[in-house]
CSV table of C-alpha atoms and ligand atoms in Angstrom, one decimal:
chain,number,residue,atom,x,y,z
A,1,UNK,CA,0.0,0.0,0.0
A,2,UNK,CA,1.5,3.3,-0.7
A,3,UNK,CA,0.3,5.7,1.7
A,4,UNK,CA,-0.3,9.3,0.7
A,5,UNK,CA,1.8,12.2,3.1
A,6,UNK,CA,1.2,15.9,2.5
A,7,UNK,CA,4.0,17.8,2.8
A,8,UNK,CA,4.0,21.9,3.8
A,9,UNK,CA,5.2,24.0,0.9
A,10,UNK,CA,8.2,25.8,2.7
A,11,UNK,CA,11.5,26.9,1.1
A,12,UNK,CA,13.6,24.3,0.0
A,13,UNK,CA,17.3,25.2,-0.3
A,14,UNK,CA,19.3,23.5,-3.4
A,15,UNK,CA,16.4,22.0,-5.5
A,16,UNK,CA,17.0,21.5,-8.6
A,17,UNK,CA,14.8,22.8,-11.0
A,18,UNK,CA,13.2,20.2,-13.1
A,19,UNK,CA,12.4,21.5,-16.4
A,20,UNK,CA,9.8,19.0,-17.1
A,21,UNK,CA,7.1,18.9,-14.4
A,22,UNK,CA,5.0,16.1,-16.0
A,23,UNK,CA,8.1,13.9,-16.5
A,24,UNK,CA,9.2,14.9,-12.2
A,25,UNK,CA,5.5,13.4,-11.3
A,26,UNK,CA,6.2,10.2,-13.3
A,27,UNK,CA,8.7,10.0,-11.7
A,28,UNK,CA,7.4,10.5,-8.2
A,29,UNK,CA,5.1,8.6,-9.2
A,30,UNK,CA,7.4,5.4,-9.4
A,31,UNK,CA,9.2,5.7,-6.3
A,32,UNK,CA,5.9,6.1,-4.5
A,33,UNK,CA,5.1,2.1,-6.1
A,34,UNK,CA,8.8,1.1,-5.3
A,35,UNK,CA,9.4,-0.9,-2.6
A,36,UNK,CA,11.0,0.7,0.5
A,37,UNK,CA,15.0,0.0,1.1
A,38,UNK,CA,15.6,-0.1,4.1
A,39,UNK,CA,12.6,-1.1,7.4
A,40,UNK,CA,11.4,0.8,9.9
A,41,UNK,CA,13.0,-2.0,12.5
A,42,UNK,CA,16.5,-1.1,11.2
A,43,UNK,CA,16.5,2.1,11.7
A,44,UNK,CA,15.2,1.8,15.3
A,45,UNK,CA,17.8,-0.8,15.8
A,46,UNK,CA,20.4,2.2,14.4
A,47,UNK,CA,19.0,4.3,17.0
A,48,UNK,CA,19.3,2.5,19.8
A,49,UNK,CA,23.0,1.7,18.1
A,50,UNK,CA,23.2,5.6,17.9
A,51,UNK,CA,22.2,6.0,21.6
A,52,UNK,CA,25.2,3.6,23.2
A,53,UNK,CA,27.5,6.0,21.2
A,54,UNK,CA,26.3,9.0,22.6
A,55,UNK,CA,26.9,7.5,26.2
A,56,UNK,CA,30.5,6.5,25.1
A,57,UNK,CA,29.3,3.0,24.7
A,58,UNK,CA,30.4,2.9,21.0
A,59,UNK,CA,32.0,4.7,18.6
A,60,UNK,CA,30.6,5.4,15.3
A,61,UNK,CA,32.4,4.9,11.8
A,62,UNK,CA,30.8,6.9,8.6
A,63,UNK,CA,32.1,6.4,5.5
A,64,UNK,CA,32.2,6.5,1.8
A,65,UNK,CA,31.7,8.6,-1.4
A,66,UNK,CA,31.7,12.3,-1.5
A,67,UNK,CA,29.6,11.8,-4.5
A,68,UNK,CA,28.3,8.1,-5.4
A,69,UNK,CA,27.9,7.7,-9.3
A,70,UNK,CA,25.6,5.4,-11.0
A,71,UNK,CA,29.0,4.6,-13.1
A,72,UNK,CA,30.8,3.9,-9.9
A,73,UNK,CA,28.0,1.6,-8.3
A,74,UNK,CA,30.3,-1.5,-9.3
A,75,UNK,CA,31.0,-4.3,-7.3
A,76,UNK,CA,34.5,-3.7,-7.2
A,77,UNK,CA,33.8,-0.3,-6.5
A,78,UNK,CA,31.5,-0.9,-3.6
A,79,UNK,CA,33.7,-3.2,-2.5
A,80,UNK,CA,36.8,-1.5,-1.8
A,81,UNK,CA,34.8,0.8,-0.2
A,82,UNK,CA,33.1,-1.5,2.0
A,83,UNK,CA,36.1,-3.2,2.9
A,84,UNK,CA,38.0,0.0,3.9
A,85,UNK,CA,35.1,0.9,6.2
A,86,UNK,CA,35.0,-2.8,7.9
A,87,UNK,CA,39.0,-2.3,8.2
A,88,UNK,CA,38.9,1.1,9.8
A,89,UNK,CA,36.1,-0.4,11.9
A,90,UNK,CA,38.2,-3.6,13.5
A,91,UNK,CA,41.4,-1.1,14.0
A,92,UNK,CA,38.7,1.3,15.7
A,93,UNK,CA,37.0,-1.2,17.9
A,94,UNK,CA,40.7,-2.4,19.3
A,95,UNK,CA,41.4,1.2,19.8
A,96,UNK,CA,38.0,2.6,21.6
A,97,UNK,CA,37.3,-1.1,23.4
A,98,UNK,CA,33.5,-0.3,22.6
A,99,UNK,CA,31.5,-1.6,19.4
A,100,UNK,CA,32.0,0.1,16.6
A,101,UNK,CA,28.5,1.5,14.6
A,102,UNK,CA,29.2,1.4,10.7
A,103,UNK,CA,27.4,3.7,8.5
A,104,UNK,CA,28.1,4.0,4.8
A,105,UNK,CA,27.6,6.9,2.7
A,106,UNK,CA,26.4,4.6,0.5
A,107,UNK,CA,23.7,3.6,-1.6
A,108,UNK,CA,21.8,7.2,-1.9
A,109,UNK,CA,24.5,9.4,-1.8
A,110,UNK,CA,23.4,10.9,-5.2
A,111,UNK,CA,22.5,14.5,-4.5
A,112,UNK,CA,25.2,17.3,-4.1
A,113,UNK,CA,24.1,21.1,-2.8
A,114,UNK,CA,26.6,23.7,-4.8
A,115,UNK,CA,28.0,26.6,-3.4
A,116,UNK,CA,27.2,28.6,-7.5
A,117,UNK,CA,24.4,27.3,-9.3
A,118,UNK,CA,26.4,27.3,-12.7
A,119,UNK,CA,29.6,26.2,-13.6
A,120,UNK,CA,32.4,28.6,-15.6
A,121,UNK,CA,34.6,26.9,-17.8
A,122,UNK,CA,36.4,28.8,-20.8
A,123,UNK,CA,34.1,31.4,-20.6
A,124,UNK,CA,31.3,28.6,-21.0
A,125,UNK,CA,28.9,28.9,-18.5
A,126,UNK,CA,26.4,25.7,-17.6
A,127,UNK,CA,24.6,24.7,-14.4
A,128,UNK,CA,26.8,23.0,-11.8
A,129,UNK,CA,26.7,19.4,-11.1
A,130,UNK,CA,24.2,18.6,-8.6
A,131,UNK,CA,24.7,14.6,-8.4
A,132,UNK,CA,24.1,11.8,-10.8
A,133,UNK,CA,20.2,11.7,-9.0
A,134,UNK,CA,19.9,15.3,-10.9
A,135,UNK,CA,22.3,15.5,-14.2
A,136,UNK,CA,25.4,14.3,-15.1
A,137,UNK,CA,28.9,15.8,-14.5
A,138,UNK,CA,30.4,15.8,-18.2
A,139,UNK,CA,30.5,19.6,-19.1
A,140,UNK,CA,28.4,19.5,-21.6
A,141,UNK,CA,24.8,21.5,-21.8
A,142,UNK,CA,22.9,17.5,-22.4
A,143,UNK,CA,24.7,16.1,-19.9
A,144,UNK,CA,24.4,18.9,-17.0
A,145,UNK,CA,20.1,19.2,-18.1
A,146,UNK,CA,18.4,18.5,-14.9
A,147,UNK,CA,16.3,14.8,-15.6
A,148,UNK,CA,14.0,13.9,-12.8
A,149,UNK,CA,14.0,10.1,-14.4
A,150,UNK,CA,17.4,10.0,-12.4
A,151,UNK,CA,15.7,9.9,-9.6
A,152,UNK,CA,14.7,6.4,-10.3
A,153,UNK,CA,17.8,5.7,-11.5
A,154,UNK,CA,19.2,6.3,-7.8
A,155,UNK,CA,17.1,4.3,-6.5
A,156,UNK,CA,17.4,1.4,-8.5
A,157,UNK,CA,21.3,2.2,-8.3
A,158,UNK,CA,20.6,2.5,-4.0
A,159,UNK,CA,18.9,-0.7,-4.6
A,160,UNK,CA,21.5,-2.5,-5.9
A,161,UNK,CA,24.5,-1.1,-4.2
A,162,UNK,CA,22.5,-1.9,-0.8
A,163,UNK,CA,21.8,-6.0,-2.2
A,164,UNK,CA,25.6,-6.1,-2.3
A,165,UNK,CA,26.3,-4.8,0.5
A,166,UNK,CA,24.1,-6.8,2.4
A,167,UNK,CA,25.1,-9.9,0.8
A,168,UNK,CA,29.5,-8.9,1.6
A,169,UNK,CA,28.4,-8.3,5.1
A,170,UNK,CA,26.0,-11.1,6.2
A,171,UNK,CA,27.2,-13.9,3.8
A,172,UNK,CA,30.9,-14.6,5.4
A,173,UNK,CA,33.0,-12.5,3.2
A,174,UNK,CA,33.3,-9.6,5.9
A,175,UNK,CA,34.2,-12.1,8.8
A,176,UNK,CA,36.3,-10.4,11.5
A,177,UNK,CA,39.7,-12.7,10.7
A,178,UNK,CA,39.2,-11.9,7.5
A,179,UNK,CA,39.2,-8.2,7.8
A,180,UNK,CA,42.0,-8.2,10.2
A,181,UNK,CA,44.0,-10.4,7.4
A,182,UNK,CA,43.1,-7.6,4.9
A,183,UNK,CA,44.7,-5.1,7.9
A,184,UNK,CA,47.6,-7.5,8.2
A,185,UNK,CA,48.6,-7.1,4.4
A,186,UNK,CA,48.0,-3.3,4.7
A,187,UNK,CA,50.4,-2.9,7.4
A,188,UNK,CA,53.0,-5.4,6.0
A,189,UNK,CA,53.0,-3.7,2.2
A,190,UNK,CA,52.4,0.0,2.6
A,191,UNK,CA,54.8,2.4,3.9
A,192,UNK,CA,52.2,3.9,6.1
A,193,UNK,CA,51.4,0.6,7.4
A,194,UNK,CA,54.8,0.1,8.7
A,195,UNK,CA,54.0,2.3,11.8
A,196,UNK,CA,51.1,0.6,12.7
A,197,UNK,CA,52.7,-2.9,13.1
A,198,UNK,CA,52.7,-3.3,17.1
A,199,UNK,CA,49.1,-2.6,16.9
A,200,UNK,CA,48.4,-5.2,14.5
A,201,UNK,CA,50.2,-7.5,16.4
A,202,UNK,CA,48.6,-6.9,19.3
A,203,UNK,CA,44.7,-7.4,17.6
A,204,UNK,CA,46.1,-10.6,16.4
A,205,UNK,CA,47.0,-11.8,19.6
A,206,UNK,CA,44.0,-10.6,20.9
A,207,UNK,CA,42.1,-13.0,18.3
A,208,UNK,CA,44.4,-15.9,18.4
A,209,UNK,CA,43.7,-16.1,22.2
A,210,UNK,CA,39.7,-15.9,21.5
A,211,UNK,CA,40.9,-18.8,18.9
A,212,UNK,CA,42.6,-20.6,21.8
A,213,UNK,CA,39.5,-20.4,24.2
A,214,UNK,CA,37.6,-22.2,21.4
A,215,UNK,CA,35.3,-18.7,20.8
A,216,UNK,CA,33.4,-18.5,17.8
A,217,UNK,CA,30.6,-16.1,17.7
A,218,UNK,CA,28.3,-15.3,15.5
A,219,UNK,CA,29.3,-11.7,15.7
A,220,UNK,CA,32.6,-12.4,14.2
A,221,UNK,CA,30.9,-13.4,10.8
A,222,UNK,CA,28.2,-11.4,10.6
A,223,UNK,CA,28.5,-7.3,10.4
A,224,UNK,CA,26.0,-4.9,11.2
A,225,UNK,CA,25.8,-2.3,8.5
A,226,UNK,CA,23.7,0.8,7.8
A,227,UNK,CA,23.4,3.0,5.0
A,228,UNK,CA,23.3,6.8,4.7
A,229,UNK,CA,23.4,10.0,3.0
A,230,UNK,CA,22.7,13.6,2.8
A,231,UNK,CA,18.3,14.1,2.7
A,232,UNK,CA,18.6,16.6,0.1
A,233,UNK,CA,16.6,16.1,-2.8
A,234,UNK,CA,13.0,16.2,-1.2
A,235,UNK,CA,11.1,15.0,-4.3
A,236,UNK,CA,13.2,11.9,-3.7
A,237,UNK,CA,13.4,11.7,0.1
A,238,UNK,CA,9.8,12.4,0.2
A,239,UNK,CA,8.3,10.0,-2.3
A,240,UNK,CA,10.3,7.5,0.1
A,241,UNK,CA,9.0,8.0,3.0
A,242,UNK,CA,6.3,5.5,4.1
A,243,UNK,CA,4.0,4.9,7.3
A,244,UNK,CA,5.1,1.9,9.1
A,245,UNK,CA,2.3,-0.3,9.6
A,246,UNK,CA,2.7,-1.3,12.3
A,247,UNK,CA,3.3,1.7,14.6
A,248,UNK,CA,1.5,4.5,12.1
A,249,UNK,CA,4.9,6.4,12.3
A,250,UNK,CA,6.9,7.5,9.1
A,251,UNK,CA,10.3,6.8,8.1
A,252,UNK,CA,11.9,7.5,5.0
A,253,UNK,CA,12.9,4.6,3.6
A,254,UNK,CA,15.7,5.4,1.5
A,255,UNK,CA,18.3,4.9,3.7
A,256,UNK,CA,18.7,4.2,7.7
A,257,UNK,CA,20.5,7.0,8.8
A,258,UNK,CA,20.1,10.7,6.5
A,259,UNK,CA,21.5,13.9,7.7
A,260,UNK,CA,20.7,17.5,6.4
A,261,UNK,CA,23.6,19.6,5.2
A,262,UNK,CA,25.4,22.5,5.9
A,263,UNK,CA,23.4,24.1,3.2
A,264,UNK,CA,20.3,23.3,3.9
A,265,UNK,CA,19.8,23.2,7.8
A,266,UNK,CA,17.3,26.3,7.8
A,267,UNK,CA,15.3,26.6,10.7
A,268,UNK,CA,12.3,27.2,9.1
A,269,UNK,CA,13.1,25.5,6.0
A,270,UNK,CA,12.2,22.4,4.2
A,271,UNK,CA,14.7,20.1,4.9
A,272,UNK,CA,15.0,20.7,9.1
A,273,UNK,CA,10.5,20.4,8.6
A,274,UNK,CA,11.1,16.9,6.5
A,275,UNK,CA,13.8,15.5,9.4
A,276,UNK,CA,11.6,16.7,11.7
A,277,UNK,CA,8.4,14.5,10.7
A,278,UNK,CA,10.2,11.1,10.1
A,279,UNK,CA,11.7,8.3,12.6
A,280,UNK,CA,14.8,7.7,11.5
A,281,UNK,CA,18.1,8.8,13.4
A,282,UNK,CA,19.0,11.9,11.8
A,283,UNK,CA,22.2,14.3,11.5
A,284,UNK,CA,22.4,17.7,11.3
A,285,UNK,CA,26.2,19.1,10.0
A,286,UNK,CA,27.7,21.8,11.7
A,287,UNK,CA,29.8,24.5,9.9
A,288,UNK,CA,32.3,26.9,12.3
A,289,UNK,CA,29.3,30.2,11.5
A,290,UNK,CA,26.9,27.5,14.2
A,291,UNK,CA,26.1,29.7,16.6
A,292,UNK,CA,25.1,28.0,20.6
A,293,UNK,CA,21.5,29.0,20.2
A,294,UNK,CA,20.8,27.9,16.6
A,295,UNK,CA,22.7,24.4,17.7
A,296,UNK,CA,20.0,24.2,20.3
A,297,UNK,CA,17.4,25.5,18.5
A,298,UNK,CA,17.8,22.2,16.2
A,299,UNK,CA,18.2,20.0,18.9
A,300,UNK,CA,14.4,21.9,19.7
A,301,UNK,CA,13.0,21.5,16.3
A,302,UNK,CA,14.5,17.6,15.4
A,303,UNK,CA,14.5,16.0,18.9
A,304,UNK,CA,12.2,17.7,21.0
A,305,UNK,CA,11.4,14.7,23.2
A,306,UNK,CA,15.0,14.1,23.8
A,307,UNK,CA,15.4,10.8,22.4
A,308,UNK,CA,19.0,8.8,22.5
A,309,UNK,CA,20.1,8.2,19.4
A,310,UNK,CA,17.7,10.3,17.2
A,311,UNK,CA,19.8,13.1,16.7
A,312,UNK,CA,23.1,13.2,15.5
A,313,UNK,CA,24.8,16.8,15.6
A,314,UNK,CA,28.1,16.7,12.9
A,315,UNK,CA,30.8,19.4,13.5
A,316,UNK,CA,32.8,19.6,10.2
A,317,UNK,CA,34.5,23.1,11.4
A,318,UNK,CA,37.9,23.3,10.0
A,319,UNK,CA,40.9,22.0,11.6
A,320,UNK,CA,41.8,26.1,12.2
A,321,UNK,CA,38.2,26.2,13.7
A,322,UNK,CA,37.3,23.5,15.5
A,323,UNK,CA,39.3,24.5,19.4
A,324,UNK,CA,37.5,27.8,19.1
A,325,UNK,CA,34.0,27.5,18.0
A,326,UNK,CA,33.0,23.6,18.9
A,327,UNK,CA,33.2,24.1,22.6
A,328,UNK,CA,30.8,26.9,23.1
A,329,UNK,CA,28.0,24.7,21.3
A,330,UNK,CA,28.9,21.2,22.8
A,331,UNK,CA,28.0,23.5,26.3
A,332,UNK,CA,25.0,25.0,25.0
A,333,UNK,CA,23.6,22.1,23.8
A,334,UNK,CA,24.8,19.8,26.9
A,335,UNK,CA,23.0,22.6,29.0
A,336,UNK,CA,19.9,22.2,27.4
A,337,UNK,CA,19.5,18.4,28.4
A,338,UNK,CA,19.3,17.1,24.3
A,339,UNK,CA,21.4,14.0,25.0
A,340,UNK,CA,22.8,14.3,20.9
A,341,UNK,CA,25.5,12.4,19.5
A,342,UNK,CA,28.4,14.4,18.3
A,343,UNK,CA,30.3,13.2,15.3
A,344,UNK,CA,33.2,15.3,13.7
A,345,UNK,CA,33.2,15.2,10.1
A,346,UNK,CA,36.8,16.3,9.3
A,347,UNK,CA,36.6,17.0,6.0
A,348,UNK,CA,34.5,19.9,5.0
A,349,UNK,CA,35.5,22.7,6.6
A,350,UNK,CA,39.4,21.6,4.9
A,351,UNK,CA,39.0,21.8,1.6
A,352,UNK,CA,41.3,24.1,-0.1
A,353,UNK,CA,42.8,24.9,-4.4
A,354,UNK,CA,45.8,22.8,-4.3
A,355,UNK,CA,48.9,23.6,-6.7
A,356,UNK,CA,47.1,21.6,-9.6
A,357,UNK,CA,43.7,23.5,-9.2
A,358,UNK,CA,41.8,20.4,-8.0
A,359,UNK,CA,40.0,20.6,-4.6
A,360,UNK,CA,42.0,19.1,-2.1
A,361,UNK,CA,42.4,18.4,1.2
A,362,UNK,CA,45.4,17.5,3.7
A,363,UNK,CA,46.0,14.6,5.8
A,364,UNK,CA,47.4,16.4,8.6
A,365,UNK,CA,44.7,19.0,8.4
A,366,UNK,CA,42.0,16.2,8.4
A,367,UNK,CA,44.3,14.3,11.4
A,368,UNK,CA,44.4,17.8,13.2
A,369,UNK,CA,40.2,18.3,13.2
A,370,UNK,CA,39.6,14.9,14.7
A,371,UNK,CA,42.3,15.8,17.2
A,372,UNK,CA,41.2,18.9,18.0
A,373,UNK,CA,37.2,17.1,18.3
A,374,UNK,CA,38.5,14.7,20.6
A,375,UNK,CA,39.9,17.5,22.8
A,376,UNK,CA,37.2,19.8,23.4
A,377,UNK,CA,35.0,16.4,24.7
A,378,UNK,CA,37.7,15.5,27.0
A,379,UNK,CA,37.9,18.8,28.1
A,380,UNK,CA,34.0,19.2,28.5
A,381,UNK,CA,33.5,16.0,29.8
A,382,UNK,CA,31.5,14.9,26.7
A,383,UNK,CA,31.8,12.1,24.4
A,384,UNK,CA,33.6,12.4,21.0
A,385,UNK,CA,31.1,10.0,19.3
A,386,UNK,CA,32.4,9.0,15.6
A,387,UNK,CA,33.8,10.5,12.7
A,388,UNK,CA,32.5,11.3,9.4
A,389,UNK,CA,34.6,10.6,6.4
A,390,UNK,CA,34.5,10.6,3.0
A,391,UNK,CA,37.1,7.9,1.4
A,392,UNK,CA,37.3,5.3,-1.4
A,393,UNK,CA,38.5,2.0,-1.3
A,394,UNK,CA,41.2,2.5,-4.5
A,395,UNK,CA,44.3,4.6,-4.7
A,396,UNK,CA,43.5,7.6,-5.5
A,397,UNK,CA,45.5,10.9,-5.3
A,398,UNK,CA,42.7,13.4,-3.9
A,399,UNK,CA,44.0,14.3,-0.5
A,400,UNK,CA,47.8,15.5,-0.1
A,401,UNK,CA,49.8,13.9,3.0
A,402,UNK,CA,49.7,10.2,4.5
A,403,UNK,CA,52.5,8.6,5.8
A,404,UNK,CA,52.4,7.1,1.6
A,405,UNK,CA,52.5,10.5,1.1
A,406,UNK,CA,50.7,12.2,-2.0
A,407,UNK,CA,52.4,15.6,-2.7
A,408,UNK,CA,50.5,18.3,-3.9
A,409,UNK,CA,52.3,18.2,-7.6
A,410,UNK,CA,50.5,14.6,-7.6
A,411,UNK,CA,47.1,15.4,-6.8
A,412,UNK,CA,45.8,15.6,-10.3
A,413,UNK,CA,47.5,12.0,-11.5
A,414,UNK,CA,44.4,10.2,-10.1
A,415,UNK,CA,41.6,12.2,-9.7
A,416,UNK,CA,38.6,10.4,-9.7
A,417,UNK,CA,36.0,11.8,-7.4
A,418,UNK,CA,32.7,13.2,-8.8
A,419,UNK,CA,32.6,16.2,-6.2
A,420,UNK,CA,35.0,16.5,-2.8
A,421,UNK,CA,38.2,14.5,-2.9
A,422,UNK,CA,38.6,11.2,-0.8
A,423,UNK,CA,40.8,9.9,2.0
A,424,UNK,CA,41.9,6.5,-1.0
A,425,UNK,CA,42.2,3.5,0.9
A,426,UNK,CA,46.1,3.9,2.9
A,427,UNK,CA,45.2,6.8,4.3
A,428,UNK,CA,41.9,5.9,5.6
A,429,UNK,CA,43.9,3.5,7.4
A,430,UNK,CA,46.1,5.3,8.5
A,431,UNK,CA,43.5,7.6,10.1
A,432,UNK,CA,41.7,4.8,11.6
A,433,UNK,CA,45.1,3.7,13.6
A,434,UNK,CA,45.8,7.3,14.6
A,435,UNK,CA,42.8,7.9,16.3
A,436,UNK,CA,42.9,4.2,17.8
A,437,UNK,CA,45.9,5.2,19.0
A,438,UNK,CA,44.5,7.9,20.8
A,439,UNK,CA,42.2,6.2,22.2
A,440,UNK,CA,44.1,3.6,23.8
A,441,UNK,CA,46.6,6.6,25.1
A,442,UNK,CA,43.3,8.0,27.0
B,501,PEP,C1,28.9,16.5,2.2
B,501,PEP,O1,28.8,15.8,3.2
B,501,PEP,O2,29.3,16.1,1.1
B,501,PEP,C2,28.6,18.0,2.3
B,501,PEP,C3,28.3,18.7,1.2
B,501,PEP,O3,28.8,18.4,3.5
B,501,PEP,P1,28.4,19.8,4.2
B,501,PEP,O4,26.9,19.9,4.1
B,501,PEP,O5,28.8,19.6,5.6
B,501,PEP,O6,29.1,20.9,3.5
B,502,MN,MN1,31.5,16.2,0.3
């Protein structure tokens, strides 16, 4: 049964605007009949996952595409991806002692907001990139014409990107020997992995004496895995979002975890109204102009019956930032009573032109943000949740720095990423066993 929601007309930040309104209620149309992704059950599951973390009773691991493509939604692709998450993951679990929640940015991570509405190339001037859900990123005027009949194709794309990854982590393939194999060969072949050896050691002891003691739980084979992305394009989000029938409550279906942007966190705008109205956990990202009240005045508007794990609040302030302007709104909020989840995104407030001209970011500056996160919590006596990252499973040259080291004369040798560039897979590793290395030093 698809159930019929009515939605307030309210401004909507970074909507595209479809050119053909017939062919955007088509369109709608289908996803209404489509069969949801992801169950209500799930997502309460990731909420009450989402609650231990904000108690400092796990830590949570996001991770994947800037941008996912429908070209990129291979199975290598997804993956790599996959497995680089699960790796960070068992390094991260060793490290914090605590479960570790895994949320991809995967399988609906199709929208991109744009800081300029067109694109100037060569004097040629054509409306940016807004995600392969919207038009396509060749720079051509066909190619960057917004076609709601993407919409579908994300979903079907979400669809199958979601079967895969349900099948890698429930079928065997992402058992936790495995993974820590996987972690073995990273630190044994890659420069940066040299560092990380005693700690590698020390997690296969760990698992050779569970060996020993004849332990073999379930757990070790099986991997819980969520999905998640940015709830930006409403006619997508909205046409997913169905009324559990069991408890009469709504959830948008597209993916388990969904999280409003920088962009688009109006308080009276669409996107905070949508998160609002639907069950699922939800994050909010939180650029260094956050001010202490309008933090709280989210925590009002998203979660106002407090409940652990619903709200996530994601500080992605700059590595410069973060010491300065986080801990005024972790107290604010923590003095309201809003028992949030903070998660530091590291990535977007450190993007900078590198020598080449791509968009780049550094290791040490990403390193330096989660370092700086974890600080103010220590100091406030609050809990640095998770991190947010956006990373790739191949080796690609986006970010500058790593132990592997890409220099900034490199960048443009292998730059793949349809929007921000990536952590590739050595120095997501790396960050994984910096961080657990702080949290062991604790
Ligand atoms: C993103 O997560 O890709 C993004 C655009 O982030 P933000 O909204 O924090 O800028
Ligand atoms: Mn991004």
């Amino acid at each position: 049964m698809v159930d019929l929601i009515e939605w307030p007309e309210l401004p909507a930040a970074q909507q595209p605007q479809w050119p053909d309104r017939a062919a955007l209620d088509a369109a709608v149309a289908d996803l209404r009949a489509l069969p949801p992704l992801v169950f209500a059950g799930e997502c309460d599951q990731l909420t009450d996952r989402l609650a231990t973390a904000s108690r400092g009773e796990a830590f949570v691991l996001m991770g994947g595409d800037c941008a996912e493509t429908f070209e990129g939604a291979t199975a290598d692709a997804i993956r790599g991806k996959l497995k680089t998450v699960l790796q960070m993951a068992v390094v991260l679990t060793y490290g914090a002692s605590v479960p570790v929640v895994k949320i991809g940015r995967m399988a609906g991570q199709y929208g991109k907001p744009r800081s300029n509405g067109d694109e100037e190339r060569d004097g040629v001037s054509l409306p940016s990139y807004r995600g392969d859900a919207v038009n396509g990123l060749a720079f051509t005027p066909q190619a960057r014409r917004e076609d709601p009949r993407r919409l579908v194709q994300a979903y079907h794309t979400a669809s199958a990107t979601l079967n895969l990854v349900r099948a890698f982590t429930q079928g065997g393939y992402a058992d936790l020997r495995q993974v820590h194999a996987w972690n073995q060969d990273f630190v044994r072949e890659s420069i940066a992995g040299e560092k990380y050896d005693r700690m590698a050691g020390e997690i296969d002891r760990a698992l050779a004496f569970m060996n020993a003691c004849g332990a073999d739980p379930e757990e070790f084979r099986r991997v819980e895995f969520y999905a998640g992305h940015e709830a930006l394009l409403l006619d997508y989000e909205r046409a997913l979002t169905r009324i559990d029938s069991r408890t009469g409550l709504r959830y948008d279906v597209s993916g388990h975890f969904v999280w409003i942007g920088e962009r688009t966190r109006q308080l009276d705008g669409a996107h905070v109204d949508f998160a609002a109205r639907i069950k699922n956990p939800i994050g909010v990202k939180l650029g260094p102009a956050t001010s202490p009240e309008q933090a709280v005045e989210l925590c009002e508007r998203l979660d106002p019956d407090r409940v652990p794990g619903r709200l996530t609040l994601v500080s992605r302030m700059g590595a410069g930032r973060v010491r300065d302007v986080l801990p005024a709104v972790v107290e604010k909020v923590t003095a309201s009573g809003h028992p949030v989840l903070w998660v530091c995104d590291p990535m977007h407030g450190n993007t900078f032109e590198g020598a080449t001209g791509h968009k780049t970011r550094s290791y040490d500056d990403v390193v330096d943000e989660v370092r700086g996160f974890f600080e103010v919590h220590r100091r406030l006596g609050t809990h640095p949740g998770g991190i947010h990252i956006e990373l790739t499973g191949d080796d690609v040259t986006e970010c500058v720095g790593g132990t592997g080291g890409v220099l900034e004369a490199d960048v443009g040798n292998r730059y793949e990423t349809a929007c921000d560039p990536r952590l590739n897979r050595e120095q997501s590793l790396e960050l994984a066993f910096d961080v657990a290395g702080w949290l062991i030093s604790r």
